[in-house]
CSV table of C-alpha atoms (C1' of nucleotides) in Angstrom, one decimal:
chain,number,residue,atom,x,y,z
A,205,UNK,CA,1.5,22.6,22.9
A,206,UNK,CA,1.5,19.2,24.7
A,207,UNK,CA,2.5,15.9,22.7
A,208,UNK,CA,1.3,12.4,23.5
A,209,UNK,CA,1.7,9.0,22.1
A,210,UNK,CA,-1.4,6.8,21.8
A,211,UNK,CA,-1.1,3.1,20.9
A,212,UNK,CA,-3.4,0.9,18.7
A,213,UNK,CA,-2.2,-2.6,20.0
A,214,UNK,CA,-3.9,-5.5,18.0
A,215,UNK,CA,-3.7,-9.2,18.7
A,216,UNK,CA,-5.8,-12.3,17.8
A,217,UNK,CA,-7.4,-14.1,20.7
A,218,UNK,CA,-9.6,-17.2,20.0
A,219,UNK,CA,-9.9,-16.3,16.4
A,220,UNK,CA,-11.1,-12.7,17.0
A,221,UNK,CA,-9.2,-9.4,16.3
A,222,UNK,CA,-8.8,-7.6,19.6
A,223,UNK,CA,-7.5,-4.3,20.7
A,224,UNK,CA,-5.7,-3.2,24.1
A,225,UNK,CA,-7.8,-0.7,25.8
A,226,UNK,CA,-7.8,0.9,29.3
A,227,UNK,CA,-10.6,2.0,31.4
A,228,UNK,CA,-10.0,5.6,32.3
A,229,UNK,CA,-10.0,6.2,36.1
A,230,UNK,CA,-10.1,10.1,35.9
A,231,UNK,CA,-11.9,12.7,34.1
A,232,UNK,CA,-12.4,13.6,31.3
A,233,UNK,CA,-14.1,10.6,29.8
A,234,UNK,CA,-14.0,8.9,33.4
A,235,UNK,CA,-15.1,5.2,33.2
A,236,UNK,CA,-14.8,5.2,29.3
A,237,UNK,CA,-12.5,2.9,27.3
A,238,UNK,CA,-9.5,4.5,25.6
A,239,UNK,CA,-6.3,3.7,23.8
A,240,UNK,CA,-3.2,3.4,26.1
A,241,UNK,CA,-0.9,6.2,25.8
A,242,UNK,CA,0.9,8.9,27.6
A,243,UNK,CA,3.1,12.1,27.2
A,244,UNK,CA,6.3,12.3,25.4
A,245,UNK,CA,9.1,13.0,27.8
A,246,UNK,CA,11.3,16.0,27.4
A,247,UNK,CA,14.2,14.4,25.7
A,248,UNK,CA,12.5,11.1,24.4
A,249,UNK,CA,12.2,10.2,20.8
A,250,UNK,CA,8.7,9.7,19.5
A,251,UNK,CA,9.4,5.8,18.8
A,252,UNK,CA,10.9,5.4,22.1
A,253,UNK,CA,7.9,6.7,23.9
A,254,UNK,CA,5.7,4.4,22.1
A,255,UNK,CA,8.1,1.5,22.9
A,256,UNK,CA,8.1,2.3,26.5
A,257,UNK,CA,4.2,2.6,26.8
A,258,UNK,CA,4.0,-0.6,24.9
A,259,UNK,CA,6.1,-2.2,27.5
A,260,UNK,CA,4.4,-0.7,30.3
A,261,UNK,CA,1.1,-1.7,29.2
A,262,UNK,CA,1.8,-5.3,27.7
A,263,UNK,CA,5.2,-6.3,29.1
A,264,UNK,CA,6.0,-7.1,25.5
A,265,UNK,CA,9.1,-5.9,23.9
A,266,UNK,CA,9.0,-4.7,20.3
A,267,UNK,CA,11.2,-7.7,19.2
A,268,UNK,CA,8.5,-10.2,19.2
A,269,UNK,CA,5.8,-8.1,17.6
A,270,UNK,CA,5.7,-5.1,15.3
A,271,UNK,CA,5.6,-1.3,16.0
A,272,UNK,CA,5.1,1.5,13.4
A,273,UNK,CA,3.8,5.1,13.5
A,274,UNK,CA,0.3,5.3,12.4
A,275,UNK,CA,-0.7,8.8,12.3
A,276,UNK,CA,-0.9,12.1,14.1
A,277,UNK,CA,-4.0,13.8,15.3
A,278,UNK,CA,-4.2,17.4,16.2
A,279,UNK,CA,-7.7,18.9,16.0
A,280,UNK,CA,-7.6,21.8,18.3
A,281,UNK,CA,-10.5,20.6,20.5
A,282,UNK,CA,-9.7,17.0,20.6
A,283,UNK,CA,-8.8,17.1,24.2
A,284,UNK,CA,-11.2,19.3,26.5
A,285,UNK,CA,-8.1,20.0,28.8
A,286,UNK,CA,-6.3,22.0,26.2
A,287,UNK,CA,-4.2,21.7,23.1
A,288,UNK,CA,-2.7,18.3,23.0
A,289,UNK,CA,-1.3,16.5,19.6
A,290,UNK,CA,-1.2,12.8,19.8
A,291,UNK,CA,1.2,10.8,17.7
A,292,UNK,CA,-0.4,7.3,17.2
A,293,UNK,CA,1.4,4.1,16.8
A,294,UNK,CA,0.1,0.8,15.7
A,295,UNK,CA,1.4,-2.4,17.3
A,296,UNK,CA,0.7,-5.9,16.2
A,297,UNK,CA,1.7,-8.6,18.9
A,298,UNK,CA,1.2,-12.3,19.5
A,299,UNK,CA,-1.5,-13.3,21.8
A,300,UNK,CA,0.3,-12.9,25.1
A,301,UNK,CA,0.0,-15.5,27.8
A,302,UNK,CA,1.4,-13.0,30.3
A,303,UNK,CA,-1.2,-11.3,32.4
A,304,UNK,CA,-0.6,-7.7,31.2
A,305,UNK,CA,1.5,-7.0,34.3
A,306,UNK,CA,2.6,-3.3,34.5
A,307,UNK,CA,2.3,-0.1,36.4
A,308,UNK,CA,-0.4,1.5,34.2
A,309,UNK,CA,-1.9,-1.8,33.2
A,310,UNK,CA,-4.0,-2.4,36.1
A,311,UNK,CA,-7.0,-1.4,34.1
A,312,UNK,CA,-6.0,-2.7,30.6
A,313,UNK,CA,-7.8,-5.4,28.7
A,314,UNK,CA,-8.2,-7.1,25.4
A,315,UNK,CA,-11.5,-6.1,23.6
A,316,UNK,CA,-12.9,-7.8,20.6
A,317,UNK,CA,-13.6,-5.6,17.5
A,318,UNK,CA,-15.5,-3.8,16.4
A,319,UNK,CA,-15.7,-1.6,19.6
A,320,UNK,CA,-17.4,2.0,19.6
A,321,UNK,CA,-17.6,4.8,22.2
A,322,UNK,CA,-14.0,5.3,23.1
A,323,UNK,CA,-12.7,8.5,24.8
A,324,UNK,CA,-11.4,11.5,22.8
A,325,UNK,CA,-11.0,10.8,19.2
A,326,UNK,CA,-9.9,7.2,19.7
A,327,UNK,CA,-12.7,5.6,17.8
A,328,UNK,CA,-11.2,7.1,14.8
A,329,UNK,CA,-7.6,6.3,15.7
A,330,UNK,CA,-8.6,2.7,16.2
A,331,UNK,CA,-10.4,2.5,13.0
A,332,UNK,CA,-7.5,3.9,11.1
A,333,UNK,CA,-5.1,1.5,12.8
A,334,UNK,CA,-7.1,-1.5,11.8
A,335,UNK,CA,-7.5,-0.3,8.4
A,336,UNK,CA,-3.7,0.0,8.2
A,337,UNK,CA,-3.3,-3.4,9.4
A,338,UNK,CA,-5.8,-4.7,7.0
A,339,UNK,CA,-4.0,-3.1,4.0
A,340,UNK,CA,-0.6,-4.2,5.4
A,341,UNK,CA,-1.3,-7.9,5.4
A,342,UNK,CA,-1.8,-7.7,1.6
A,343,UNK,CA,1.6,-6.7,0.8
A,344,UNK,CA,3.9,-7.5,3.7
A,345,UNK,CA,4.8,-10.4,5.9
A,346,UNK,CA,3.3,-8.7,8.9
A,347,UNK,CA,0.7,-11.3,9.6
A,348,UNK,CA,3.6,-13.3,11.2
A,349,UNK,CA,3.7,-10.6,14.0
A,350,UNK,CA,0.4,-11.9,15.3
A,351,UNK,CA,2.1,-15.3,15.6
A,352,UNK,CA,4.4,-16.7,18.4
A,353,UNK,CA,8.0,-17.5,17.0
A,354,UNK,CA,6.9,-20.9,15.6
A,355,UNK,CA,3.4,-21.3,14.0
A,356,UNK,CA,1.6,-23.5,11.7
A,357,UNK,CA,0.1,-22.4,8.3
A,358,UNK,CA,-3.5,-22.7,9.7
A,359,UNK,CA,-2.5,-20.3,12.6
A,360,UNK,CA,-1.2,-17.9,10.1
A,361,UNK,CA,-4.3,-18.4,8.0
A,362,UNK,CA,-6.5,-17.6,11.1
A,363,UNK,CA,-4.7,-14.3,11.4
A,364,UNK,CA,-5.7,-13.3,7.9
A,365,UNK,CA,-9.3,-14.6,8.4
A,366,UNK,CA,-9.8,-12.5,11.7
A,367,UNK,CA,-8.2,-9.4,10.5
A,368,UNK,CA,-10.1,-9.5,7.2
A,369,UNK,CA,-13.2,-10.9,8.4
A,370,UNK,CA,-13.2,-13.6,5.6
A,371,UNK,CA,-12.7,-17.1,5.2
A,372,UNK,CA,-9.8,-18.4,2.8
A,373,UNK,CA,-9.3,-21.7,1.1
A,374,UNK,CA,-6.9,-23.5,3.2
A,375,UNK,CA,-5.5,-25.4,0.2
A,376,UNK,CA,-4.6,-22.2,-1.8
A,377,UNK,CA,-3.5,-20.3,1.3
A,378,UNK,CA,-1.1,-23.0,2.0
A,379,UNK,CA,0.4,-23.0,-1.3
A,380,UNK,CA,0.4,-19.3,-1.6
A,381,UNK,CA,2.4,-18.7,1.5
A,382,UNK,CA,4.9,-21.6,1.2
A,383,UNK,CA,5.8,-20.8,-2.2
A,384,UNK,CA,6.0,-16.9,-1.8
A,385,UNK,CA,9.8,-16.4,-1.5
A,386,UNK,CA,11.0,-15.4,2.1
A,387,UNK,CA,7.4,-15.3,3.8
A,388,UNK,CA,7.9,-18.5,6.0
A,389,UNK,CA,10.7,-20.9,6.6
A,390,UNK,CA,10.2,-24.7,7.5
A,391,UNK,CA,11.6,-25.8,10.8
A,392,UNK,CA,11.1,-29.4,9.6
A,393,UNK,CA,9.3,-30.3,12.9
A,394,UNK,CA,5.6,-31.2,13.0
A,395,UNK,CA,3.1,-30.6,15.8
A,396,UNK,CA,-0.5,-32.0,16.6
A,397,UNK,CA,-2.8,-29.1,17.3
A,398,UNK,CA,-6.2,-30.8,17.6
A,399,UNK,CA,-7.7,-33.5,15.4
A,400,UNK,CA,-6.2,-34.4,12.0
A,401,UNK,CA,-2.8,-34.8,10.5
A,402,UNK,CA,0.1,-33.0,12.3
A,403,UNK,CA,0.9,-29.7,10.8
A,404,UNK,CA,4.4,-28.6,9.8
A,405,UNK,CA,6.0,-25.9,12.2
A,406,UNK,CA,7.2,-22.7,10.4
A,407,UNK,CA,9.1,-19.5,11.6
A,408,UNK,CA,9.1,-16.0,10.1
A,409,UNK,CA,11.1,-15.7,6.7
A,410,UNK,CA,13.4,-12.8,5.8
A,411,UNK,CA,11.1,-11.0,3.4
A,412,UNK,CA,9.1,-8.1,4.8
A,413,UNK,CA,7.3,-7.2,1.4
A,414,UNK,CA,5.4,-10.0,-0.5
A,415,UNK,CA,5.7,-10.3,-4.1
A,416,UNK,CA,3.2,-11.1,-5.4
A,417,UNK,CA,0.9,-10.0,-2.5
A,418,UNK,CA,-1.7,-11.7,-0.8
A,419,UNK,CA,-5.2,-10.9,-2.4
A,420,UNK,CA,-8.0,-9.8,-0.1
A,421,UNK,CA,-11.3,-11.4,-1.3
A,422,UNK,CA,-13.6,-8.6,-2.6
A,423,UNK,CA,-16.2,-9.1,0.1
A,424,UNK,CA,-15.3,-6.9,2.9
A,425,UNK,CA,-17.1,-7.1,6.4
A,426,UNK,CA,-16.5,-6.5,10.0
B,115,UNK,CA,7.2,21.5,23.0
B,116,UNK,CA,6.7,23.4,19.9
B,117,UNK,CA,5.0,21.8,16.7
B,118,UNK,CA,5.6,22.7,13.1
B,119,UNK,CA,4.4,21.3,9.8
B,120,UNK,CA,6.6,20.8,6.8
B,121,UNK,CA,5.7,20.0,3.3
B,122,UNK,CA,7.0,17.9,0.7
B,123,UNK,CA,5.6,19.4,-2.3
B,124,UNK,CA,6.2,17.4,-5.6
B,125,UNK,CA,5.6,18.0,-9.3
B,126,UNK,CA,6.8,17.1,-12.7
B,127,UNK,CA,8.6,19.8,-14.8
B,128,UNK,CA,10.0,19.0,-18.2
B,129,UNK,CA,9.8,15.2,-17.4
B,130,UNK,CA,11.7,15.5,-14.1
B,131,UNK,CA,10.2,14.9,-10.6
B,132,UNK,CA,10.9,18.2,-8.7
B,133,UNK,CA,10.4,19.3,-5.1
B,134,UNK,CA,9.6,22.8,-3.9
B,135,UNK,CA,12.3,23.9,-1.6
B,136,UNK,CA,13.2,27.2,0.2
B,137,UNK,CA,16.6,28.7,0.7
B,138,UNK,CA,16.9,29.5,4.4
B,139,UNK,CA,17.7,33.1,5.2
B,140,UNK,CA,18.3,32.8,8.9
B,141,UNK,CA,20.3,30.6,11.1
B,142,UNK,CA,20.5,27.7,11.8
B,143,UNK,CA,21.3,26.2,8.5
B,144,UNK,CA,21.4,29.8,6.7
B,145,UNK,CA,21.7,29.6,3.1
B,146,UNK,CA,21.0,25.9,3.0
B,147,UNK,CA,17.8,24.3,1.2
B,148,UNK,CA,15.0,23.2,3.3
B,149,UNK,CA,11.3,22.1,3.0
B,150,UNK,CA,8.8,24.8,3.2
B,151,UNK,CA,6.9,25.0,6.6
B,152,UNK,CA,6.0,26.8,9.7
B,153,UNK,CA,4.6,26.8,13.1
B,154,UNK,CA,1.0,25.3,13.8
B,155,UNK,CA,-1.2,28.1,15.2
B,156,UNK,CA,-2.6,27.9,18.7
B,157,UNK,CA,-6.3,27.1,17.3
B,158,UNK,CA,-5.4,25.5,14.1
B,159,UNK,CA,-5.8,22.1,12.9
B,160,UNK,CA,-2.7,20.2,11.6
B,161,UNK,CA,-4.2,19.8,8.1
B,162,UNK,CA,-5.4,23.5,8.0
B,163,UNK,CA,-1.8,24.4,8.9
B,164,UNK,CA,-0.3,22.5,5.9
B,165,UNK,CA,-3.1,23.9,3.4
B,166,UNK,CA,-2.1,27.4,4.6
B,167,UNK,CA,1.5,26.9,4.3
B,168,UNK,CA,0.9,25.4,0.7
B,169,UNK,CA,-1.2,28.1,-0.4
B,170,UNK,CA,1.4,30.7,0.9
B,171,UNK,CA,4.4,29.0,-0.9
B,172,UNK,CA,2.6,27.9,-4.0
B,173,UNK,CA,-0.5,29.9,-4.4
B,174,UNK,CA,-2.2,26.6,-5.1
B,175,UNK,CA,-5.4,25.5,-3.4
B,176,UNK,CA,-5.7,21.7,-2.4
B,177,UNK,CA,-8.4,21.5,-4.9
B,178,UNK,CA,-6.1,21.2,-8.0
B,179,UNK,CA,-3.6,18.7,-6.6
B,180,UNK,CA,-3.6,16.3,-3.3
B,181,UNK,CA,-2.5,16.8,0.1
B,182,UNK,CA,-2.0,14.1,2.8
B,183,UNK,CA,-0.2,13.6,5.9
B,184,UNK,CA,3.2,11.9,5.5
B,185,UNK,CA,4.6,11.2,9.1
B,186,UNK,CA,5.7,12.9,12.2
B,187,UNK,CA,9.4,13.4,13.2
B,188,UNK,CA,10.4,14.2,16.7
B,189,UNK,CA,13.9,13.1,17.4
B,190,UNK,CA,14.9,15.4,20.4
B,191,UNK,CA,18.0,17.1,18.7
B,192,UNK,CA,16.5,17.4,15.1
B,193,UNK,CA,16.3,21.2,15.7
B,194,UNK,CA,19.3,22.8,17.5
B,195,UNK,CA,17.1,25.5,18.8
B,196,UNK,CA,15.1,23.3,21.1
B,197,UNK,CA,12.4,20.5,21.1
B,198,UNK,CA,10.5,20.9,17.9
B,199,UNK,CA,8.2,18.1,16.6
B,200,UNK,CA,7.2,18.4,12.8
B,201,UNK,CA,4.3,17.0,11.2
B,202,UNK,CA,5.1,16.4,7.5
B,203,UNK,CA,2.7,16.6,4.6
B,204,UNK,CA,2.9,15.4,1.3
B,205,UNK,CA,1.5,17.5,-1.6
B,206,UNK,CA,1.3,16.6,-5.3
B,207,UNK,CA,0.4,19.4,-7.6
B,208,UNK,CA,0.4,20.1,-11.3
B,209,UNK,CA,3.1,22.1,-12.9
B,210,UNK,CA,2.3,25.6,-12.0
B,211,UNK,CA,2.4,28.3,-14.7
B,212,UNK,CA,1.9,30.7,-11.7
B,213,UNK,CA,5.3,32.4,-10.7
B,214,UNK,CA,5.2,31.0,-7.0
B,215,UNK,CA,3.9,34.4,-5.7
B,216,UNK,CA,3.4,34.7,-2.0
B,217,UNK,CA,4.8,36.2,1.2
B,218,UNK,CA,7.2,33.5,2.0
B,219,UNK,CA,7.8,32.5,-1.4
B,220,UNK,CA,10.4,34.9,-2.3
B,221,UNK,CA,13.2,32.2,-2.1
B,222,UNK,CA,11.3,29.2,-3.1
B,223,UNK,CA,12.3,27.3,-6.2
B,224,UNK,CA,11.5,24.0,-7.9
B,225,UNK,CA,14.5,21.6,-7.6
B,226,UNK,CA,15.0,18.3,-9.6
B,227,UNK,CA,15.3,15.3,-7.7
B,228,UNK,CA,17.5,13.6,-6.3
B,229,UNK,CA,18.7,16.5,-4.1
B,230,UNK,CA,20.8,16.2,-0.8
B,231,UNK,CA,22.2,18.5,1.9
B,232,UNK,CA,18.9,19.7,2.9
B,233,UNK,CA,18.6,21.7,6.5
B,234,UNK,CA,17.5,19.6,9.6
B,235,UNK,CA,16.3,16.1,8.8
B,236,UNK,CA,14.8,17.2,5.7
B,237,UNK,CA,16.6,14.8,3.5
B,238,UNK,CA,15.1,11.9,5.4
B,239,UNK,CA,11.5,13.6,5.1
B,240,UNK,CA,11.8,14.2,1.5
B,241,UNK,CA,13.0,10.7,0.9
B,242,UNK,CA,10.1,9.3,2.8
B,243,UNK,CA,7.6,11.7,0.7
B,244,UNK,CA,9.1,10.6,-2.6
B,245,UNK,CA,8.8,6.9,-1.5
B,246,UNK,CA,5.2,7.4,-0.5
B,247,UNK,CA,4.4,9.0,-3.7
B,248,UNK,CA,6.1,6.1,-5.6
B,249,UNK,CA,4.1,3.5,-3.8
B,250,UNK,CA,0.7,5.4,-4.0
B,251,UNK,CA,1.0,5.6,-7.8
B,252,UNK,CA,0.7,1.8,-7.9
B,253,UNK,CA,-2.7,1.5,-6.4
B,254,UNK,CA,-4.3,4.9,-6.5
B,255,UNK,CA,-5.2,7.2,-9.2
B,256,UNK,CA,-3.0,10.0,-7.5
B,257,UNK,CA,-0.8,10.3,-10.6
B,258,UNK,CA,-3.7,12.5,-12.2
B,259,UNK,CA,-2.9,14.9,-9.4
B,260,UNK,CA,0.2,15.9,-11.2
B,261,UNK,CA,-1.7,16.7,-14.3
B,262,UNK,CA,-3.9,19.7,-15.3
B,263,UNK,CA,-7.6,19.3,-15.4
B,264,UNK,CA,-7.5,17.8,-18.9
B,265,UNK,CA,-4.5,15.7,-19.9
B,266,UNK,CA,-3.6,13.1,-22.4
B,267,UNK,CA,-2.7,9.6,-21.7
B,268,UNK,CA,0.9,10.2,-22.8
B,269,UNK,CA,1.1,13.1,-20.2
B,270,UNK,CA,-0.1,10.6,-17.6
B,271,UNK,CA,2.4,8.2,-18.5
B,272,UNK,CA,5.1,10.7,-18.3
B,273,UNK,CA,4.2,11.3,-14.6
B,274,UNK,CA,4.7,7.6,-13.9
B,275,UNK,CA,8.0,7.4,-15.7
B,276,UNK,CA,9.2,10.6,-14.0
B,277,UNK,CA,8.1,9.3,-10.4
B,278,UNK,CA,9.4,5.7,-10.9
B,279,UNK,CA,12.3,6.5,-13.0
B,280,UNK,CA,11.3,4.0,-15.6
B,281,UNK,CA,10.1,3.9,-19.3
B,282,UNK,CA,6.8,2.2,-19.8
B,283,UNK,CA,5.4,0.7,-22.9
B,284,UNK,CA,2.9,3.2,-24.3
B,285,UNK,CA,0.4,0.8,-25.9
B,286,UNK,CA,0.1,-1.3,-22.7
B,287,UNK,CA,-0.1,1.8,-20.6
B,288,UNK,CA,-2.8,3.1,-22.6
B,289,UNK,CA,-4.9,0.1,-22.5
B,290,UNK,CA,-4.4,-0.4,-18.9
B,291,UNK,CA,-5.4,3.1,-17.8
B,292,UNK,CA,-8.4,3.5,-20.1
B,293,UNK,CA,-9.8,-0.1,-19.1
B,294,UNK,CA,-9.3,0.4,-15.4
B,295,UNK,CA,-12.8,1.4,-14.2
B,296,UNK,CA,-13.0,5.2,-12.9
B,297,UNK,CA,-9.2,6.0,-13.4
B,298,UNK,CA,-9.8,8.4,-16.3
B,299,UNK,CA,-12.9,9.8,-18.2
B,300,UNK,CA,-12.8,10.7,-21.9
B,301,UNK,CA,-13.9,14.2,-22.9
B,302,UNK,CA,-14.3,13.2,-26.5
B,303,UNK,CA,-12.1,16.1,-27.7
B,304,UNK,CA,-8.6,15.8,-29.2
B,305,UNK,CA,-5.6,17.9,-29.0
B,306,UNK,CA,-2.3,18.1,-31.0
B,307,UNK,CA,0.6,18.1,-28.7
B,308,UNK,CA,3.6,18.0,-31.1
B,309,UNK,CA,4.0,15.6,-34.0
B,310,UNK,CA,1.9,12.6,-34.8
B,311,UNK,CA,-1.7,11.8,-34.4
B,312,UNK,CA,-3.8,13.9,-32.1
B,313,UNK,CA,-4.3,12.6,-28.5
B,314,UNK,CA,-7.6,12.3,-26.9
B,315,UNK,CA,-8.1,14.5,-24.0
B,316,UNK,CA,-9.1,13.1,-20.4
B,317,UNK,CA,-10.3,14.0,-17.1
B,318,UNK,CA,-9.7,12.7,-13.7
B,319,UNK,CA,-12.2,9.7,-13.1
B,320,UNK,CA,-14.1,9.1,-9.8
B,321,UNK,CA,-12.0,6.1,-8.6
B,322,UNK,CA,-9.4,6.7,-6.0
B,323,UNK,CA,-8.2,3.2,-5.5
B,324,UNK,CA,-7.2,1.2,-8.6
B,325,UNK,CA,-8.1,-2.4,-9.1
B,326,UNK,CA,-6.2,-4.1,-10.5
B,327,UNK,CA,-3.2,-1.8,-9.5
B,328,UNK,CA,-0.6,-0.4,-11.8
B,329,UNK,CA,2.5,-2.6,-11.7
B,330,UNK,CA,6.0,-0.8,-11.2
B,331,UNK,CA,8.7,-2.8,-13.3
B,332,UNK,CA,11.3,-4.6,-11.1
B,333,UNK,CA,13.9,-2.3,-12.2
B,334,UNK,CA,14.2,0.4,-9.6
B,335,UNK,CA,16.3,3.2,-10.1
B,336,UNK,CA,16.8,7.0,-9.2
C,38,DC,C1',-13.3,-47.8,9.1
C,39,DC,C1',-14.5,-42.9,9.7
C,40,DA,C1',-14.0,-38.0,10.6
C,41,DA,C1',-11.1,-34.3,10.5
C,42,DA,C1',-7.3,-31.4,9.4
C,43,DA,C1',-3.0,-31.2,6.3
C,44,DG,C1',-0.9,-30.8,2.1
C,45,DT,C1',-0.8,-31.7,-3.5
C,46,DG,C1',-2.4,-31.8,-8.4
C,47,DT,C1',-5.3,-30.0,-12.0
C,48,DT,C1',-8.0,-27.1,-14.9
C,49,DA,C1',-10.1,-22.9,-16.4
C,50,DG,C1',-9.8,-18.1,-16.3
C,51,DT,C1',-7.9,-13.2,-15.8
C,52,DG,C1',-4.4,-10.1,-16.2
C,53,DC,C1',0.3,-8.7,-17.8
C,54,DT,C1',4.2,-8.4,-21.4
C,55,DA,C1',5.7,-8.2,-25.7
C,56,DC,C1',5.3,-6.8,-30.1
C,57,DA,C1',2.8,-6.5,-34.8
C,58,DC,C1',-0.1,-3.7,-36.8
C,59,DC,C1',-3.3,0.1,-38.2
C,60,DC,C1',-4.5,5.5,-37.6
C,61,DA,C1',-3.8,10.6,-38.1
C,62,DT,C1',-1.2,14.3,-38.4
C,63,DG,C1',2.8,17.8,-40.1
C,64,DG,C1',6.5,18.4,-43.2
D,300,DC,C1',5.5,9.6,-49.0
D,301,DC,C1',7.7,9.6,-44.6
D,302,DA,C1',8.5,10.2,-39.8
D,303,DT,C1',6.3,10.5,-35.4
D,304,DG,C1',3.2,9.5,-32.0
D,305,DG,C1',-1.7,7.7,-30.8
D,306,DG,C1',-4.1,3.6,-30.3
D,307,DT,C1',-6.0,-1.7,-31.1
D,308,DG,C1',-5.2,-6.7,-31.6
D,309,DT,C1',-3.1,-11.0,-30.2
D,310,DA,C1',-0.2,-14.8,-28.5
D,311,DG,C1',2.4,-16.5,-24.5
D,312,DC,C1',3.3,-16.6,-19.6
D,313,DA,C1',2.2,-16.0,-14.6
D,314,DC,C1',-0.8,-16.0,-11.2
D,315,DT,C1',-5.1,-17.2,-9.1
D,316,DA,C1',-9.8,-19.6,-7.8
D,317,DA,C1',-12.3,-23.8,-7.4
D,318,DC,C1',-12.1,-28.1,-6.3
D,319,DA,C1',-10.8,-33.4,-6.8
D,320,DC,C1',-7.7,-36.1,-4.5
D,321,DT,C1',-4.1,-38.1,-1.3
D,322,DT,C1',-1.9,-38.1,3.6
D,323,DT,C1',-1.8,-38.6,8.5
D,324,DT,C1',-3.6,-38.7,12.7
D,325,DG,C1',-7.3,-39.7,16.8
D,326,DG,C1',-11.4,-42.3,18.1
DNA sequence: CCAAAAGTGTTAGTGCTACACCCATGG
DNA sequence: CCATGGGTGTAGCACTAACACTTTTGG
């Protein structure tokens, strides 16, 4: 039985939730989009394999973003070449200025969601990954994994709005984030982003679980 | 690479959270307690393998309880016999009057938690399973999977108290459960359990996600 | 001065906690 | 009648949603 890892790598680009996808150069599913991934080496831990693939595809270390196991998919005929089980990982990374340099990355690109028609059972895996990300923004501080090391409250709000597909009240969002213990930490510095009053710059706080959680409005959309 | 499924099977017995464990008859870890599990067959889906193992060990179908994928563990040296990856599943089942009849089940028994010193990395897997169960009681109606088809509110409360290791106010718990849309459905019948006023009998409702969620008191204990 | 974005104050409503209180049964 | 557990009512507190309002910048 063969074992692979596949990656659902998400980021926010220009206000839209995007996934990192590769265009397959060989059969099966030649020319179709697919999740990046590859075989687990003989003496390699699963998480190490995922970290390696992430670095190869994005040039990003796990330090900047977030990487966690998503689920394992093992339906007997999911790969026409034979019995292959895949352990899917979910990565949340900041919008990378780096040009996706790397060996396997030649055909990799950021695709705005939703997307359909991926190879294998990757539609399902991607959907599960997005659903996990949506759920985790509610009760963890993971939204900050989409942001650079320093960010404004408006940028953090844009993450929630892109992932959840809703718009949030800027005033209440600001209060909620800044008063929730350990979510963000002020640097004291300010920055001009666009028009209007300069915004304060924040860094990630120490809390990983938010209490009370962020509340997702009832209106779910895509 | 070999692939197994291992099961974290939890139930409530006499007010205590218990896990189904087997005593290993062969090396490695001979005589040690371990999670039930076994190899995935060549043409078998992972979930099917888990369902099969659950039936073999407990004689229970998935209909009565609940079965979901937990996580996958693949550290290279987790099994001294070679590279074995295991996909762990979490099962929540009612207290079974049936005597655990089955082929592999000769050495299976319910062990009250916490327990330590299991074979392989099963301590870790069991801990992750219990943690998942604790978390899911908060925002899903899964607590009812621990109960028989018909149950009283007090029995449902005993599930929360056993899994969370806390005591809950019976009055507020009753109101919360009965007013949360779709959690439980009254049968109209009553039953005498012990002393005191007869309690109403309920069945599982149609909701799987609870909104608003049950709140776990801040005091965490084991 | 005006538009735009950042950030603060206030009010009404919802849900939770704590606990007083009533209900229905066995002994 | 009393003990015991089932179930309802209610006051105070925490948090949220909605929105008026002030602050700080560029044009």
